[in-house]
Amino acid sequence: MRRMSVYPQHGTALENLGLTAHEIQQEVENNTSELVSDLSDLSAGARFQAIRSLPMSYNERKAIRNRVNNIKLSKTILPTDCRQQVSLSFRRFRASLTSARQRLVVWQDTLKEIGGRFGTSVLSYFLFLKWLLKFNVFSFVINFCFITIPQIVHAPNISHVTGFRGLELLTGVGYFNQTVLFYGGYDGEVIVSKPAYNMQLAYFFTIAAYMVLCGLSLIYSMSRSFQKNFVLETGPVSGGAWRLLCSWDFSVVNEKAIQYNKNNLGIQLKESLSERLQMKNKISLSDRIKHLSLNLVAWLLCLLLALGSGAGIYFLGTEQLTFSFNQDPNDLVSEASTLLLPVVVSLINLIVPLLYSLIGKMETYSNPRAKIYISIARNIILKMSLLGILCFYWLNFVPDKIPCWESFVGQSVYRLLIIDFIFCLLGIFFGEFLRNVIGTMCIQSLGVPEFDIARNVLDLIYAQTLAWIGIYFSPLLPVMQVLKLFIIFYLKKLSLSMNCQPPKHTGRAAQIQTVFIALLFFPSFVGALSMVAFTVWSLQPSDQCGPFQGLKTPFHTIFNWTDSIQGPPETHWVWWIFENVLRSELFYYLISLIVLVITFFLWQITQGRKQLIKSLREQIVNGGKDKAFLLNKLQNIQRQRREIASYSPQPIRRSMRGSVRTVAQEFDQTTYYNPNWINTLPMDM
Amino acid sequence: MGNKQTIFTDEQLDAYQDCTFFTRKEILRLHGRYHELAPHLVPMDYTNDPDVKVPLALIVNMPELKENPFRNRIVESFSEDGQGNLSFNDFVDMFSVLSEMAPRELKAIYAFKIYDFNVDNYICKEDLEKTLNKLTKEELTPEEVNLVCEKAIEEADLDGDNKLSFADFENMISRAPDFLSTFHIRI
């Protein structure tokens, strides 16, 4: 009975109600049959998940599973052996799929080691990196298979203007100029083969399909994460109870890390105790106004810094353009000068966040979580405004001035990514290694640097935005991103173990994870998608290079294709759908209206559920009060009866005394007070 | 299905796969780990379900549990006799619940058992004090320990009986989304 009574109410209730052993057994048997019949009604997948989640010992679960299997077998019409074999092989197949999928997981052991030494919040950074890696590998695979291989197999005559010099790796021009690395290396011909392979359509659809799949995957992850982590927060959540019972990280196995976590927990508990004492004094109005004005000033400064950097990049970019891109391939100096813009961008990305954290030190926030969110918001505004200015400049000025402008944009993105990678390496060296050396040897008060998860994740998001922007202009760019992520993974792990310590405040890591995924979707992915969509929809592609030569906009390939399939009757319906459904605005209005109506209904349901939770909570509190009241009343009655029973008045005859005593004995025997009576009350009030 | 192993019958492995969150390979690996703990005690052949229990002292020496402040309570909660002697089924059960695939409700049940030191199905103030002492050693003074535990009960106790029942505990867990990832031991 020990393991069955995990639900405290049921076990102790049965024992205390004074049932005999046989009756208890009967009760247990009834519960088990109910459970078995419930389980056999579920679908296969849900059934096994439910069996695995039963809070019983292994042997009991196995017994239930056998009973359920027998019931399922007896319900079928096929002969027993055949059905058993089929279901057995089906289950084995599903299990082998799971184990095969696990084998494909890269870095499994490394991640276990990182989680064991540094805890789950640092592990979340590495998991995020691994997730981004999946996007890039997928993009590389489909771009390579559908676009690059046909192009290489059917390669047109591209003469290389120069041989390979070392500078290409940094700048992307020269030798790489006409290769398949960039847009210019692709050709828009229809490859004559069986069946005919239209390179224009292939290019367009591959990029479009990848973007759509990416978007769907991001939306799905975002909503799953939101559902899991942003639960209704009613009541104090960042208090002592949570910290004591829910925040201890069981996955840490390293002795030093555990000691570190224990120290942190002690410090945080002390802080929260002292905060509680301080919070008794209310903040005065003038203090609040002061804090608010400081916050406003800080925000103003940050926005000005972001605007200033954006304007600086803009002027630098236009200057470089008017510098007139010298076509002489041997002019190494002017080629190297194209690296100036990426270097300045990376410097801004490095220095301005430090300034932001300095500005942040002068503000005070009542909520430490608000501080993290505001710093994330400011950094994202900076990074996205930089990227926005760059995109604006690329899409508005470059197409008129440069002959093969898509390759130029691809090369610019390539340069930005490479320089960002180099700065990341430098950052690991200077920011973490040297800082550790300084903190431990020279200026002892600085201490070992903390691993700043937010800053690192935002850097990853920035690099991924660049990669998404660059996919249209340089289909093989994901290769570089994959290599970069691989190297950064190992270097960060090394740097973490040698130089940094895990962050001290690890609360609410799951919610910050959701925020990061949401930031990856908007503004990062949405921004990249809108830029690519604008390019495809409205800009005129260059005349001399690329798959869309001669068209008015790249989107016209779709029009040409639909015109070509309008004729033959077997493909006429595709044209019909395209022309009358996808191109008509009414369709989109209807869809938007339906989605809005469904959203409104779901929101109302959520509101209703919130009300329900509130009233249920009140019921629990009232139930507790009822219990306390009844307990008190019973204790009073007991006391009164005992007093009456023990009261013996002086002038009493022998026989009366005897009878009073026997009556008192009777009372004593009948007043059976069970101190555990409270457990016998039904819990479902 | 491939490699011929003689530790378990196919039926046993199927049962393990259906009733725990592990695959066949992981079960075999777990058996290897279990055997390592007490090579002279644990047989390599489990086809006839031997009744072997590894004592508590050997299990808490595993690298995954060695430094965990709650190692004794964890092992005790999963043992049949409550003393911490685990059979192989209990061992698998323990790591199955602590794996990342176990659902929140199941983990909450066992977490409650772990924190309930006096095994009375309630987390009372003494249980909280013991938890706090295991987590912070000598960092806090006794008055501070007292204050923290009182505050914790105040916050989490919904039905007003000055101790945390399983319902209170589960309510608190439902508001802590990190719990799923922190109550997790990798093996």
mmCIF file of C-alpha atoms in Angstrom, chain A residues 308-484:
data_model
loop_
_atom_site.group_PDB
_atom_site.id
_atom_site.type_symbol
_atom_site.label_atom_id
_atom_site.label_comp_id
_atom_site.label_asym_id
_atom_site.label_seq_id
_atom_site.Cartn_x
_atom_site.Cartn_y
_atom_site.Cartn_z
ATOM 1 C CA GLY A 308 23.072 58.274 -33.890
ATOM 2 C CA SER A 309 24.650 54.948 -34.763
ATOM 3 C CA GLY A 310 22.049 54.397 -37.462
ATOM 4 C CA ALA A 311 22.724 57.795 -39.019
ATOM 5 C CA GLY A 312 26.466 57.177 -38.843
ATOM 6 C CA ILE A 313 26.150 53.869 -40.655
ATOM 7 C CA TYR A 314 23.903 55.466 -43.263
ATOM 8 C CA PHE A 315 26.361 58.242 -44.088
ATOM 9 C CA LEU A 316 29.274 55.846 -44.099
ATOM 10 C CA GLY A 317 27.409 53.618 -46.515
ATOM 11 C CA THR A 318 26.513 56.388 -48.940
ATOM 12 C CA GLU A 319 30.084 57.687 -48.788
ATOM 13 C CA GLN A 320 31.406 54.273 -49.705
ATOM 14 C CA LEU A 321 29.009 54.093 -52.612
ATOM 15 C CA THR A 322 29.969 57.508 -53.947
ATOM 16 C CA PHE A 323 33.530 56.333 -53.551
ATOM 17 C CA SER A 324 32.542 54.568 -56.754
ATOM 18 C CA PHE A 325 33.169 50.916 -56.537
ATOM 19 C CA ASN A 326 36.340 50.543 -58.510
ATOM 20 C CA GLN A 327 36.027 47.666 -60.903
ATOM 21 C CA ASP A 328 39.779 47.098 -61.006
ATOM 22 C CA PRO A 329 40.182 43.689 -59.417
ATOM 23 C CA ASN A 330 43.794 44.257 -58.476
ATOM 24 C CA ASP A 331 43.064 47.278 -56.352
ATOM 25 C CA LEU A 332 43.401 45.593 -52.986
ATOM 26 C CA VAL A 333 43.214 48.788 -51.011
ATOM 27 C CA SER A 334 39.791 49.799 -52.212
ATOM 28 C CA GLU A 335 38.623 46.254 -51.748
ATOM 29 C CA ALA A 336 39.869 46.245 -48.181
ATOM 30 C CA SER A 337 38.105 49.566 -47.648
ATOM 31 C CA THR A 338 34.803 47.803 -48.207
ATOM 32 C CA LEU A 339 35.501 46.098 -44.899
ATOM 33 C CA LEU A 340 35.251 49.415 -43.108
ATOM 34 C CA LEU A 341 31.478 49.385 -42.916
ATOM 35 C CA PRO A 342 31.176 45.921 -41.328
ATOM 36 C CA VAL A 343 33.912 46.727 -38.839
ATOM 37 C CA VAL A 344 32.124 49.900 -37.778
ATOM 38 C CA VAL A 345 28.822 48.014 -37.442
ATOM 39 C CA SER A 346 30.424 45.354 -35.259
ATOM 40 C CA LEU A 347 32.162 47.974 -33.139
ATOM 41 C CA ILE A 348 28.843 49.696 -32.560
ATOM 42 C CA ASN A 349 27.277 46.350 -31.623
ATOM 43 C CA LEU A 350 30.068 45.837 -29.123
ATOM 44 C CA ILE A 351 30.371 49.254 -27.504
ATOM 45 C CA VAL A 352 26.851 50.619 -27.374
ATOM 46 C CA PRO A 353 25.419 47.733 -25.294
ATOM 47 C CA LEU A 354 28.162 48.416 -22.747
ATOM 48 C CA LEU A 355 27.068 52.038 -22.676
ATOM 49 C CA TYR A 356 23.494 50.850 -22.221
ATOM 50 C CA SER A 357 24.434 48.785 -19.197
ATOM 51 C CA LEU A 358 26.265 51.782 -17.738
ATOM 52 C CA ILE A 359 23.177 53.911 -18.254
ATOM 53 C CA GLY A 360 21.107 51.159 -16.720
ATOM 54 C CA LYS A 361 23.151 51.305 -13.550
ATOM 55 C CA MET A 362 21.858 54.761 -12.754
ATOM 56 C CA GLU A 363 18.241 53.682 -12.826
ATOM 57 C CA THR A 364 16.367 51.852 -10.116
ATOM 58 C CA TYR A 365 13.640 49.356 -10.753
ATOM 59 C CA SER A 366 11.253 47.863 -8.248
ATOM 60 C CA ASN A 367 11.203 44.614 -10.149
ATOM 61 C CA PRO A 368 14.556 43.005 -11.107
ATOM 62 C CA ARG A 369 12.853 41.186 -13.953
ATOM 63 C CA ALA A 370 11.745 44.498 -15.470
ATOM 64 C CA LYS A 371 15.395 45.486 -15.586
ATOM 65 C CA ILE A 372 16.332 42.463 -17.693
ATOM 66 C CA TYR A 373 13.412 42.955 -20.067
ATOM 67 C CA ILE A 374 14.155 46.645 -20.558
ATOM 68 C CA SER A 375 17.820 45.972 -21.282
ATOM 69 C CA ILE A 376 16.833 43.287 -23.805
ATOM 70 C CA ALA A 377 14.372 45.734 -25.429
ATOM 71 C CA ARG A 378 17.002 48.431 -25.782
ATOM 72 C CA ASN A 379 19.568 46.113 -27.298
ATOM 73 C CA ILE A 380 17.052 44.720 -29.758
ATOM 74 C CA ILE A 381 16.049 48.236 -30.807
ATOM 75 C CA LEU A 382 19.698 49.057 -31.454
ATOM 76 C CA LYS A 383 20.438 45.931 -33.470
ATOM 77 C CA MET A 384 17.250 46.028 -35.508
ATOM 78 C CA SER A 385 17.605 49.717 -36.293
ATOM 79 C CA LEU A 386 21.132 49.069 -37.567
ATOM 80 C CA LEU A 387 19.904 46.244 -39.757
ATOM 81 C CA GLY A 388 16.931 48.335 -40.870
ATOM 82 C CA ILE A 389 19.142 51.192 -41.982
ATOM 83 C CA LEU A 390 21.383 48.792 -43.867
ATOM 84 C CA CYS A 391 18.437 47.146 -45.618
ATOM 85 C CA PHE A 392 16.948 50.517 -46.525
ATOM 86 C CA TYR A 393 20.254 51.586 -47.985
ATOM 87 C CA TRP A 394 20.660 48.334 -49.895
ATOM 88 C CA LEU A 395 17.194 48.362 -51.367
ATOM 89 C CA ASN A 396 16.924 52.029 -52.245
ATOM 90 C CA PHE A 397 20.313 53.155 -53.451
ATOM 91 C CA VAL A 398 22.238 50.129 -54.536
ATOM 92 C CA PRO A 399 19.987 48.815 -57.367
ATOM 93 C CA ASP A 400 20.398 51.956 -59.446
ATOM 94 C CA LYS A 401 24.093 52.391 -59.071
ATOM 95 C CA ILE A 402 25.681 48.993 -59.338
ATOM 96 C CA PRO A 403 25.390 46.587 -62.275
ATOM 97 C CA CYS A 404 24.988 43.251 -60.494
ATOM 98 C CA TRP A 405 23.451 44.624 -57.346
ATOM 99 C CA GLU A 406 22.124 41.418 -55.803
ATOM 100 C CA SER A 407 25.610 39.950 -55.703
ATOM 101 C CA PHE A 408 26.794 43.191 -54.144
ATOM 102 C CA VAL A 409 24.175 42.891 -51.397
ATOM 103 C CA GLY A 410 25.075 39.228 -50.919
ATOM 104 C CA GLN A 411 28.725 40.154 -50.592
ATOM 105 C CA SER A 412 27.913 42.891 -48.075
ATOM 106 C CA VAL A 413 25.961 40.418 -45.954
ATOM 107 C CA TYR A 414 28.823 37.950 -46.256
ATOM 108 C CA ARG A 415 31.276 40.586 -45.069
ATOM 109 C CA LEU A 416 29.036 41.528 -42.154
ATOM 110 C CA LEU A 417 28.766 37.910 -41.053
ATOM 111 C CA ILE A 418 32.493 37.230 -41.277
ATOM 112 C CA ILE A 419 33.466 40.370 -39.405
ATOM 113 C CA ASP A 420 30.815 39.649 -36.775
ATOM 114 C CA PHE A 421 32.338 36.203 -36.336
ATOM 115 C CA ILE A 422 35.825 37.664 -35.957
ATOM 116 C CA PHE A 423 34.570 40.157 -33.408
ATOM 117 C CA CYS A 424 32.854 37.336 -31.537
ATOM 118 C CA LEU A 425 36.175 35.511 -31.317
ATOM 119 C CA LEU A 426 37.877 38.685 -30.184
ATOM 120 C CA GLY A 427 35.095 39.201 -27.683
ATOM 121 C CA ILE A 428 35.673 35.769 -26.214
ATOM 122 C CA PHE A 429 39.343 36.480 -25.917
ATOM 123 C CA PHE A 430 39.194 40.012 -24.576
ATOM 124 C CA GLY A 431 35.800 40.067 -22.967
ATOM 125 C CA GLU A 432 36.086 36.807 -21.105
ATOM 126 C CA PHE A 433 39.642 35.569 -20.965
ATOM 127 C CA LEU A 434 41.411 38.857 -20.267
ATOM 128 C CA ARG A 435 38.616 40.066 -18.032
ATOM 129 C CA ASN A 436 38.974 36.909 -15.987
ATOM 130 C CA VAL A 437 42.716 37.430 -15.735
ATOM 131 C CA ILE A 438 42.251 41.055 -14.704
ATOM 132 C CA GLY A 439 39.473 40.208 -12.296
ATOM 133 C CA THR A 440 41.379 37.498 -10.492
ATOM 134 C CA MET A 441 44.927 38.801 -10.539
ATOM 135 C CA CYS A 442 45.004 42.569 -10.875
ATOM 136 C CA ILE A 443 41.795 44.085 -9.558
ATOM 137 C CA GLN A 444 40.454 41.552 -7.108
ATOM 138 C CA SER A 445 37.217 43.406 -6.514
ATOM 139 C CA LEU A 446 35.954 42.766 -10.048
ATOM 140 C CA GLY A 447 35.889 39.044 -9.660
ATOM 141 C CA VAL A 448 35.216 36.392 -12.242
ATOM 142 C CA PRO A 449 32.947 37.583 -15.076
ATOM 143 C CA GLU A 450 29.425 36.265 -15.197
ATOM 144 C CA PHE A 451 28.166 34.561 -18.307
ATOM 145 C CA ASP A 452 25.684 37.081 -19.653
ATOM 146 C CA ILE A 453 23.060 34.915 -21.307
ATOM 147 C CA ALA A 454 20.915 37.767 -22.652
ATOM 148 C CA ARG A 455 23.781 39.454 -24.474
ATOM 149 C CA ASN A 456 25.000 36.215 -26.032
ATOM 150 C CA VAL A 457 21.548 35.170 -27.176
ATOM 151 C CA LEU A 458 20.917 38.583 -28.734
ATOM 152 C CA ASP A 459 24.183 38.251 -30.650
ATOM 153 C CA LEU A 460 22.988 34.907 -31.976
ATOM 154 C CA ILE A 461 19.652 36.437 -33.000
ATOM 155 C CA TYR A 462 21.442 39.273 -34.815
ATOM 156 C CA ALA A 463 23.651 36.868 -36.752
ATOM 157 C CA GLN A 464 20.660 34.709 -37.671
ATOM 158 C CA THR A 465 18.771 37.766 -38.957
ATOM 159 C CA LEU A 466 21.691 38.543 -41.217
ATOM 160 C CA ALA A 467 21.765 34.970 -42.445
ATOM 161 C CA TRP A 468 18.022 35.051 -43.244
ATOM 162 C CA ILE A 469 18.372 38.349 -45.093
ATOM 163 C CA GLY A 470 21.261 36.966 -47.073
ATOM 164 C CA ILE A 471 19.669 33.707 -48.224
ATOM 165 C CA TYR A 472 17.988 35.236 -51.248
ATOM 166 C CA PHE A 473 21.148 37.039 -52.361
ATOM 167 C CA SER A 474 23.603 34.280 -51.557
ATOM 168 C CA PRO A 475 22.070 30.813 -51.450
ATOM 169 C CA LEU A 476 25.094 29.115 -49.929
ATOM 170 C CA LEU A 477 25.430 31.566 -47.058
ATOM 171 C CA PRO A 478 23.999 29.067 -44.524
ATOM 172 C CA VAL A 479 27.223 27.056 -44.887
ATOM 173 C CA MET A 480 29.133 29.869 -43.298
ATOM 174 C CA GLN A 481 26.546 30.242 -40.587
ATOM 175 C CA VAL A 482 26.723 26.511 -39.820
ATOM 176 C CA LEU A 483 30.522 26.591 -39.555
ATOM 177 C CA LYS A 484 30.318 29.702 -37.442
#
